[in-house]
Structure formats: structure tokens, C-alpha cells
Amino acid sequence: QVHVVESGGGSVQAGGSLRLSCAVSGLTYSRYSMGWFRQAPGKEREGVAGIDAEDTTVYIDSVKGRFTISRDSAKNTLDLQMISLKPEDTAVYYCAMGYGRPPLASLVSGAWFDYWGQGTQVTVSS
């Protein structure tokens, strides 16, 4: 059984930093591409960053230079380091995984992923 569990959310002031982590079990981690998504109240879910099975990364424009996605194959974890946080980054953040290596654009499109975590709340106050 596949388990995907996010942690590391919290509340920070604008300009602050948070590091999200996603622990994965129950699958062959190295064969999966992964992504971080977020959903703010009243808005649709959007892709934030993705990393494929060969560690190629992709980011949406609004987080480039502020967010860094990384994976640790030894620990079966996926991280999202977030700096210079803004109030508009406030959302529930989700980790997702899908088998294989799709086009990079698919890593910030939720349709491609097979497994999702339950989310962790990030709140940035001004």
C-alpha cells in the first residue's frame, strides 16, 4: 500500500521560510516523478514545482528563485524549500507522485499523478 505523507507546514510572516517534506513508502521511489501542488481557499489547485525520475526540475513562474524542490532517494523523501514567502503563498500544499518520466509541463499539471498526500497548511501573514 502506498503512503504519501506531508509535513513541515506552519505559519510565518512575509519574508520568512519554511521547508516542507513528503515521506513516501510502498513503491519503487526511484521510478517515480514527483510534484508539489497547492490550493488556496476559493481557488483551484495549482502545480508549484516538479522533479522527474532523473532529477530534472520545473517551477511555475511565481515561485522561481524562491522555492527549491529536491528528492532524497536514500530516505524516500521529497522536499520543498520555500524562502521569501509571500501572503499569496498561503495554501494547503500537497505532494504527489506518478510513475515514469513525463514531459516537464506535466509535473505541474495534476492530471498526470497517481498518488497524493493529504496536505499540509502553509500560512503567510503580512
PDB file of C-alpha atoms in Angstrom, residues 6-11 17-21 82 120-122:
ATOM      1  CA  GLU A   6       3.480  15.697   4.037  1.00  0.00           C
ATOM      2  CA  SER A   7       4.934  17.600   6.976  1.00  0.00           C
ATOM      3  CA  GLY A   8       6.563  20.921   7.751  1.00  0.00           C
ATOM      4  CA  GLY A   9       3.735  23.355   7.217  1.00  0.00           C
ATOM      5  CA  GLY A  10       3.086  26.221   9.577  1.00  0.00           C
ATOM      6  CA  SER A  11       2.592  29.939   9.966  1.00  0.00           C
ATOM      7  CA  SER A  17      10.995  30.491   5.183  1.00  0.00           C
ATOM      8  CA  LEU A  18       9.557  27.008   5.534  1.00  0.00           C
ATOM      9  CA  ARG A  19      10.674  23.587   4.439  1.00  0.00           C
ATOM     10  CA  LEU A  20       8.054  21.035   3.510  1.00  0.00           C
ATOM     11  CA  SER A  21       8.819  17.350   3.416  1.00  0.00           C
ATOM     12  CA  MET A  82      10.498  27.928   0.449  1.00  0.00           C
ATOM     13  CA  THR A 120      -0.079  20.470   4.972  1.00  0.00           C
ATOM     14  CA  GLN A 121      -1.177  24.037   5.666  1.00  0.00           C
ATOM     15  CA  VAL A 122       1.125  26.968   4.942  1.00  0.00           C
TER      16      VAL A 122
END
